[in-house]
Short mmCIF file of C-alpha atoms and ligand atoms in Angstrom, two decimals:
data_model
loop_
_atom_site.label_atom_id
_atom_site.label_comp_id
_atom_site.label_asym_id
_atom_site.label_seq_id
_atom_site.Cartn_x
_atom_site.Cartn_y
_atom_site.Cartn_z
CA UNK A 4 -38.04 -25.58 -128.97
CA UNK A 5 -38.07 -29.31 -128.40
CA UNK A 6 -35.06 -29.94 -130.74
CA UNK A 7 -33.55 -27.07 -128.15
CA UNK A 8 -34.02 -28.58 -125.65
CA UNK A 9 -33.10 -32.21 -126.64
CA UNK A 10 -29.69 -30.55 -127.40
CA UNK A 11 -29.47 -29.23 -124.04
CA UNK A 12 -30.49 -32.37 -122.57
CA UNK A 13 -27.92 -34.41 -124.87
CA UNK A 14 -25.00 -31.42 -123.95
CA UNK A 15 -25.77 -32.13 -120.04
CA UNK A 16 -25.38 -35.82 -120.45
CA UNK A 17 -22.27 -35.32 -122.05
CA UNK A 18 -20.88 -33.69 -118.83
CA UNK A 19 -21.90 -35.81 -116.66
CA UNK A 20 -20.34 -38.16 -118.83
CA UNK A 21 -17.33 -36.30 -119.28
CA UNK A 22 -17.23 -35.80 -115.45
CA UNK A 23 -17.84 -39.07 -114.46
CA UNK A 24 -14.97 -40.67 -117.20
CA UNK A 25 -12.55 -37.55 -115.72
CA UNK A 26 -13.49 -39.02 -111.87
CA UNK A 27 -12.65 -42.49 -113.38
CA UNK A 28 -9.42 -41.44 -114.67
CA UNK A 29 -8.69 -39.57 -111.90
CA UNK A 30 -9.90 -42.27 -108.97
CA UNK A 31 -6.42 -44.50 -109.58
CA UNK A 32 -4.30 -41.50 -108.88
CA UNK A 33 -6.21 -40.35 -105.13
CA UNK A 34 -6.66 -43.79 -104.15
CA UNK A 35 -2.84 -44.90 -104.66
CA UNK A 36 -1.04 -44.09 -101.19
CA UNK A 37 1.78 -43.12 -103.19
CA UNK A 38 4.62 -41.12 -101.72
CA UNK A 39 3.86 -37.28 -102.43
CA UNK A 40 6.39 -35.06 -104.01
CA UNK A 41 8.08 -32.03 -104.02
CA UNK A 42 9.94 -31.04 -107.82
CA UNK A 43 13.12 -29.09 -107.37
CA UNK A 44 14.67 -28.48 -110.69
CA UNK A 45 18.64 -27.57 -110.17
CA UNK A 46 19.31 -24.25 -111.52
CA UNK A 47 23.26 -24.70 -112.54
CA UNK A 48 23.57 -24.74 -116.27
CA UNK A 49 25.53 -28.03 -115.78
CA UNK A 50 22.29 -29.76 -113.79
CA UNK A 51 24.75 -30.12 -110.90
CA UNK A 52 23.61 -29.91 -107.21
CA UNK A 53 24.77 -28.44 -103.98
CA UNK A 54 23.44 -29.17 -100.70
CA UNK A 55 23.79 -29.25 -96.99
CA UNK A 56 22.43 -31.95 -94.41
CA UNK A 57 22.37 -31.16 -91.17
CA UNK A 58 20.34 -32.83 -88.13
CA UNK A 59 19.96 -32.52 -84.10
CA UNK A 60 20.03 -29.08 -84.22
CA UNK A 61 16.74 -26.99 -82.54
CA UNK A 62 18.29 -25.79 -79.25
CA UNK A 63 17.47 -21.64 -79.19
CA UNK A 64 21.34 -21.03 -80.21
CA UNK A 65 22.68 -22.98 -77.76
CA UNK A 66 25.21 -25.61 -77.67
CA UNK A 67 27.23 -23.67 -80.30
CA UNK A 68 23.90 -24.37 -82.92
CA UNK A 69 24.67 -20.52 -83.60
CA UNK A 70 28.46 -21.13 -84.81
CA UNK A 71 27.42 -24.24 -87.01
CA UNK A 72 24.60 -21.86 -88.51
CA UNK A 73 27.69 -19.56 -89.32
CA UNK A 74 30.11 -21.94 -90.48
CA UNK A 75 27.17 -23.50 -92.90
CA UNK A 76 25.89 -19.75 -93.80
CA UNK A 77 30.09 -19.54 -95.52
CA UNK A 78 30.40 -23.05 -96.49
CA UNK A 79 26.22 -22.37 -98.28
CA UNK A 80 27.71 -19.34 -100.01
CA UNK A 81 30.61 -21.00 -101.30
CA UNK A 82 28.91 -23.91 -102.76
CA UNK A 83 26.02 -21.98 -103.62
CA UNK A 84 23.88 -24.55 -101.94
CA UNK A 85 20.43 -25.41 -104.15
CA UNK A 86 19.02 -26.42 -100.87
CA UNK A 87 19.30 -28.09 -97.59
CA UNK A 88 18.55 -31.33 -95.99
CA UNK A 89 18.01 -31.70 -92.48
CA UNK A 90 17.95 -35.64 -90.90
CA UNK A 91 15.15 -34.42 -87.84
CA UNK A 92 15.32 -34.02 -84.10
CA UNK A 93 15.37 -30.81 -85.43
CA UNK A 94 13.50 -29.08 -82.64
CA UNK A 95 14.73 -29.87 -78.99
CA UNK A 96 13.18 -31.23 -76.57
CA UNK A 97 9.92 -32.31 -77.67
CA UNK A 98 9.25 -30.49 -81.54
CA UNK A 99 7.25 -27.48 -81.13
CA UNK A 100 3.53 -27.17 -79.46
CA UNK A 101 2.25 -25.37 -82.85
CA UNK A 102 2.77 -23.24 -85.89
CA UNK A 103 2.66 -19.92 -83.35
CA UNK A 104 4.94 -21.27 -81.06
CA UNK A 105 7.96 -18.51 -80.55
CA UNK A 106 10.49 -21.66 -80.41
CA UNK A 107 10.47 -22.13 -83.73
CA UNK A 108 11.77 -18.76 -84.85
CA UNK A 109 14.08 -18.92 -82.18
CA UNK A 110 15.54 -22.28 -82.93
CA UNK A 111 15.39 -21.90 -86.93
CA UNK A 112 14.26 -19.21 -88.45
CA UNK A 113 16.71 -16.20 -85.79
CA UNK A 114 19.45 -18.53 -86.48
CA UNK A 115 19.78 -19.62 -90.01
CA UNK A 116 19.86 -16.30 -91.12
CA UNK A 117 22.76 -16.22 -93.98
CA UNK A 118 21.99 -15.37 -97.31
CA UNK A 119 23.52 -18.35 -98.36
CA UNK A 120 20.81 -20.38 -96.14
CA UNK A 121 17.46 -18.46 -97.50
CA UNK A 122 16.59 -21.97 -99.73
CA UNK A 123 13.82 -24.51 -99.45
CA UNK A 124 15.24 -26.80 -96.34
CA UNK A 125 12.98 -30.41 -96.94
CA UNK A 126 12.98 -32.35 -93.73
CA UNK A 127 12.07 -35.34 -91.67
CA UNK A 128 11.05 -35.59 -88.10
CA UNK A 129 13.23 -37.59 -85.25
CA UNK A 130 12.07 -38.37 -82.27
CA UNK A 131 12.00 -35.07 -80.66
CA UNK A 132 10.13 -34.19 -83.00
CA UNK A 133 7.92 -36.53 -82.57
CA UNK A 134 7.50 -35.94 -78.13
CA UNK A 135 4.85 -33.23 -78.55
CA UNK A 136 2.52 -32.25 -80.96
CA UNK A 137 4.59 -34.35 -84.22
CA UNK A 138 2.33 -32.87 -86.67
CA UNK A 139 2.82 -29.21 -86.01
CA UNK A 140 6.08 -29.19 -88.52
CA UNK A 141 4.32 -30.38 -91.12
CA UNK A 142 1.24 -28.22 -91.08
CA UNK A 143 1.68 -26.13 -93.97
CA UNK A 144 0.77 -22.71 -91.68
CA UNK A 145 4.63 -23.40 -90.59
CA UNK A 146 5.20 -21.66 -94.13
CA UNK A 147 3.44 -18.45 -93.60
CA UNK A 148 5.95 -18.12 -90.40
CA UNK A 149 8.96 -18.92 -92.56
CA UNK A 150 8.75 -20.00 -96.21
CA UNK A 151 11.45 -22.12 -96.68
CA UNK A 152 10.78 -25.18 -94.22
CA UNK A 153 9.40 -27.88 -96.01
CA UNK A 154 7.98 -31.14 -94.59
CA UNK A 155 4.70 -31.46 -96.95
CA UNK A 156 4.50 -35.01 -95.34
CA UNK A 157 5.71 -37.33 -92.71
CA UNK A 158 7.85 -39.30 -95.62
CA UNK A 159 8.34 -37.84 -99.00
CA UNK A 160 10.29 -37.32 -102.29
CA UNK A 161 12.34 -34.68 -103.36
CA UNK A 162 12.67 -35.00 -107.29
CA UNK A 163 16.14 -32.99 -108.36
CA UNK A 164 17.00 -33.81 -111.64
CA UNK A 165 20.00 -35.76 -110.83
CA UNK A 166 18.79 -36.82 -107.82
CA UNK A 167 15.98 -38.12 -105.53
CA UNK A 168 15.48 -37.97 -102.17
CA UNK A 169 13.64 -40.25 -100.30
CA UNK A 170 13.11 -38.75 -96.83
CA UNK A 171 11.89 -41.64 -94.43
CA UNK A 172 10.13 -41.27 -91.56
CA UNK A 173 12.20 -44.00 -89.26
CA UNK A 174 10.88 -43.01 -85.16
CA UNK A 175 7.60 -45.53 -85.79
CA UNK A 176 10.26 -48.53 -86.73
CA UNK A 177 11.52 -47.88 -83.16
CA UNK A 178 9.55 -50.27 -80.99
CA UNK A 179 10.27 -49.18 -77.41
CA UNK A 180 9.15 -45.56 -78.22
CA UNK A 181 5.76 -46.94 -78.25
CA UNK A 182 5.83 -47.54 -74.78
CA UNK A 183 6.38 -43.98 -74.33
CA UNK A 184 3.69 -42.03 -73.50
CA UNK A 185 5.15 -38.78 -74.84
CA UNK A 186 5.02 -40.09 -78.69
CA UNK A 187 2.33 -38.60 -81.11
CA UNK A 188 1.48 -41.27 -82.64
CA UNK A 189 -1.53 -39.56 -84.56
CA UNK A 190 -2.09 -40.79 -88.39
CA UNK A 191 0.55 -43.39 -87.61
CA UNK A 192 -0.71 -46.10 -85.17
CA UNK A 193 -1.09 -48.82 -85.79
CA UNK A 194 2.57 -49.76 -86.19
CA UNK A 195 2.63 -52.57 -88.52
CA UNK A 196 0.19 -50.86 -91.07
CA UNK A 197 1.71 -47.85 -91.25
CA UNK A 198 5.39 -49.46 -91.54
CA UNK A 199 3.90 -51.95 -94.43
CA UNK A 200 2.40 -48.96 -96.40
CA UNK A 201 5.37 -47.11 -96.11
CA UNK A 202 7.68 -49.85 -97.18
CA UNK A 203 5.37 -50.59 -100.12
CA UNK A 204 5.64 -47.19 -101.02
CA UNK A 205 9.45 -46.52 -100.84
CA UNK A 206 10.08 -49.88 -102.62
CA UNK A 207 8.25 -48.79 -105.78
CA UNK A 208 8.98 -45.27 -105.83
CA UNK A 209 12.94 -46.30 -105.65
CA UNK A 210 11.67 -48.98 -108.85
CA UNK A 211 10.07 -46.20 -110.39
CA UNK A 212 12.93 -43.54 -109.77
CA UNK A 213 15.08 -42.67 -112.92
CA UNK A 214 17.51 -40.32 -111.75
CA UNK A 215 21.18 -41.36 -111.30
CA UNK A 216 21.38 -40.98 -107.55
CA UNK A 217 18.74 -42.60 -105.19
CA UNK A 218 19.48 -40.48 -101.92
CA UNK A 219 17.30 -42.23 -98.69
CA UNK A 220 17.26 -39.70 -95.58
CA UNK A 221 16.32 -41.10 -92.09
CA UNK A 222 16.59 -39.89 -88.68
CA UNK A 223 18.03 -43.44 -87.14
CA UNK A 224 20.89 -44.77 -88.77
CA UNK A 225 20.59 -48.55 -89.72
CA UNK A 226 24.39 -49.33 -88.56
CA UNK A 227 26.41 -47.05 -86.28
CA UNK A 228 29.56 -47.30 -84.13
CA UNK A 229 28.31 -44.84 -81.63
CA UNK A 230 26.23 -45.06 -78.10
CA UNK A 231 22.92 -46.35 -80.19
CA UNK A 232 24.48 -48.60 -81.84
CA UNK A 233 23.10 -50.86 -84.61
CA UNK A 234 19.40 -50.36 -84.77
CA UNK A 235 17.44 -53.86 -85.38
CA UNK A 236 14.08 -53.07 -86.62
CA UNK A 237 15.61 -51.07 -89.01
CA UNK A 238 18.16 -54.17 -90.24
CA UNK A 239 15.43 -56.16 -90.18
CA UNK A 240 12.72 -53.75 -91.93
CA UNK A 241 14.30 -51.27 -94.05
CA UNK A 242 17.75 -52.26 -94.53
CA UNK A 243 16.36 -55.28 -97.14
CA UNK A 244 14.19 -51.91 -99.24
CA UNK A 245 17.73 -50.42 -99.31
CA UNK A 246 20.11 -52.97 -99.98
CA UNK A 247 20.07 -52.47 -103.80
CA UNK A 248 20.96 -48.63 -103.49
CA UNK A 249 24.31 -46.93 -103.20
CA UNK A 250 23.82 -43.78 -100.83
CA UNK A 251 22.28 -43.41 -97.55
CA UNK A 252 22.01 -40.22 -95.63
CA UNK A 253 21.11 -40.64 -91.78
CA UNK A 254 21.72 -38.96 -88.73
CA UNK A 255 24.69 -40.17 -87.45
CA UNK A 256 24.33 -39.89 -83.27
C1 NAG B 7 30.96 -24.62 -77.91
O1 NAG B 7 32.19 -24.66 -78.58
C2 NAG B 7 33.30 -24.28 -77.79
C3 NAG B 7 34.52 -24.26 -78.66
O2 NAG B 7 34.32 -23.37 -79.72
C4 NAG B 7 33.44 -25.24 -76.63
O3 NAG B 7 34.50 -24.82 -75.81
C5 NAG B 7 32.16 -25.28 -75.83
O4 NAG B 7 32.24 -26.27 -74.86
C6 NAG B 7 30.97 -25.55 -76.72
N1 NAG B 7 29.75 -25.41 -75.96
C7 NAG B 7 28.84 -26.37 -75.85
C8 NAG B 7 27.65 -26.04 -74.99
O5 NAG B 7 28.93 -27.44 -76.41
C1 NAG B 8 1.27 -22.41 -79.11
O1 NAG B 8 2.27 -22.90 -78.26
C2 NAG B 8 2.82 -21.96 -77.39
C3 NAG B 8 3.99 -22.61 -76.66
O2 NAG B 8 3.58 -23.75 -75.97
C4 NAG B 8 1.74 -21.47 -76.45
O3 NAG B 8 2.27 -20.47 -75.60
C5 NAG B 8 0.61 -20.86 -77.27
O4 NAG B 8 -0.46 -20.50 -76.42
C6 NAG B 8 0.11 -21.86 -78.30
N1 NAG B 8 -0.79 -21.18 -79.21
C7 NAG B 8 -1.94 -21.70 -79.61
C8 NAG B 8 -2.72 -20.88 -80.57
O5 NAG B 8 -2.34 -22.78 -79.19
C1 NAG B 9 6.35 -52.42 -73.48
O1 NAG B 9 5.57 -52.56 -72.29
C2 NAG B 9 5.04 -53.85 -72.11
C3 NAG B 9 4.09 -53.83 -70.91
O2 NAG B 9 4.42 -52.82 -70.00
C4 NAG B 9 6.18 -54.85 -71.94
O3 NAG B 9 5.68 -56.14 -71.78
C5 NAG B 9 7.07 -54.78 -73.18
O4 NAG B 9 8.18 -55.63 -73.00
C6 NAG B 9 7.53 -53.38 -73.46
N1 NAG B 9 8.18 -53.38 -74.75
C7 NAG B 9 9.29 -52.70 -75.00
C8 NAG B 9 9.83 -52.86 -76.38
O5 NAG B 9 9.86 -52.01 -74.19
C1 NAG B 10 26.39 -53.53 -86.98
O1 NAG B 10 26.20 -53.56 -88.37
C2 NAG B 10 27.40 -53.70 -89.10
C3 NAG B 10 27.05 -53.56 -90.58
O2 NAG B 10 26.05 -54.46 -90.94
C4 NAG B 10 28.04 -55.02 -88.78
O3 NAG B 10 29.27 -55.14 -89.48
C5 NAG B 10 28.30 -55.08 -87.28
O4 NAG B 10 28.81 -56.33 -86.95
C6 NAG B 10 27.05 -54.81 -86.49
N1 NAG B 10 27.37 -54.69 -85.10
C7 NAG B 10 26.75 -55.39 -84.17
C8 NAG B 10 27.21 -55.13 -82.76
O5 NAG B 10 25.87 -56.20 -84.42
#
């Protein structure tokens, strides 16, 4: 019996052991803030990849949103798109109030109905998005209403074989929006924090990165000739995290 029971003793230690050494291993992982992920693993034989970007586009249908949607449902088919990028404000005017809300279908899901178009679309928030409740797009109960819209985090990485995408999110870099009243700033504020993490973060997950093309997505463009102009805090912030990279998608307005 004793003997037993040693061995039962000795067999519990272990676990708690084992546990303990797994929760060790494991604590490096959980606490590092790092960027989370999404794996999308091309499926041309050739390990080539099609996509679209779009951005600014939420508006029920209107202001010809519904003939873009078209002309992207035949241009989709044609490339056979592996998935689609869109560069935020992507529901007008101020996101959407929650998961439930009926804008949502009608501004995305009734309108990007082409076959072509039925892919994962990974996006980042602008600052429309960002004027009402900013964390309603990326709650993932947005997926049970339609599957393919994918924002699993405010800034994240799509991993594509030959590519990564870094999706940014640039509204917090903007300082006059934090005057506004309207911004969520919820899991963001305070400003500098969040905008050092986050720069920490992109910097060594663009180190780390081994595919070929190093793809950074942002709502605010850095340098622009139209109305906005160039945008300082992001020359000043980003721009430097960038510099050593080739390819930068942003929204262009
Ligand atoms: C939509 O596009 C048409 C041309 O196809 C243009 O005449 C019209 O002004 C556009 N509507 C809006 C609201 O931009
Ligand atoms: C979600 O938002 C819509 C639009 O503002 C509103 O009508 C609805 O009551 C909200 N639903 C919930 C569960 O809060
Ligand atoms: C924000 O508001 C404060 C006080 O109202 C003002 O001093 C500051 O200049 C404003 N900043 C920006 C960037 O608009
Ligand atoms: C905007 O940025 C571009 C690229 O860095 C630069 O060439 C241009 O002079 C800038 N424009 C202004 C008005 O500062």
């Amino acid at each position: 019996m004793a003997p037993a029971h040693d061995r039962l003793r000795r067999l519990v230690l272990l676990l708690v052991v084992a546990t303990a050494a797994a929760a060790l291993l494991l604590a490096p992982t959980t606490a590092d803030a790092a960027l989370p992920r999404v794996q999308h693993t091309p499926t041309k034989a050739d390990g080539s990849l099609a996509i679209l970007v779009v951005g600014d586009w939420g508006r029920r249908g209107q202001f010809n949103q519904t003939l873009v949607a078209q002309q992207m449902g035949v241009v989709g088919q044609k490339l056979d798109i592996d998935f689609v990028i869109s560069t935020g404000d992507n529901i007008y005017d101020d996101g959407i109030a929650n998961t439930s809300d009926p804008l949502f279908k009608e501004s995305f899901s009734n309108i990007y109905t082409a076959n072509s178009l039925q892919k994962p679309w990974y996006l980042v928030l602008g600052n429309h998005d960002y004027t009402g409740n900013a964390l309603a797009q990326l709650d993932p109960a947005i997926r049970k209403v339609d599957s393919r819209y994918t924002a699993i985090a405010k800034s994240f990485i799509v991993n594509s074989g030959i590519a990564d995408f870094f999706l940014v999110d640039t509204t917090p870099f903007i300082v006059h929006y934090w005057n506004n009243t309207k911004f969520d700033w919820r899991g963001v504020a305070p400003r500098d924090t969040y905008i050092a993490n986050l720069l920490k973060d992109l910097k060594c997950a663009l180190t780390a990165s081994k595919a070929p093309w190093k793809i950074v997505v942002g709502h605010h463009p850095i340098s622009s000739a139209c109305g906005h102009g160039n945008n300082t805090e992001l020359e000043e912030l980003l721009l430097p995290v960038l510099r050593v990279y080739i390819c930068m998608l942003f929204d262009l307005t």
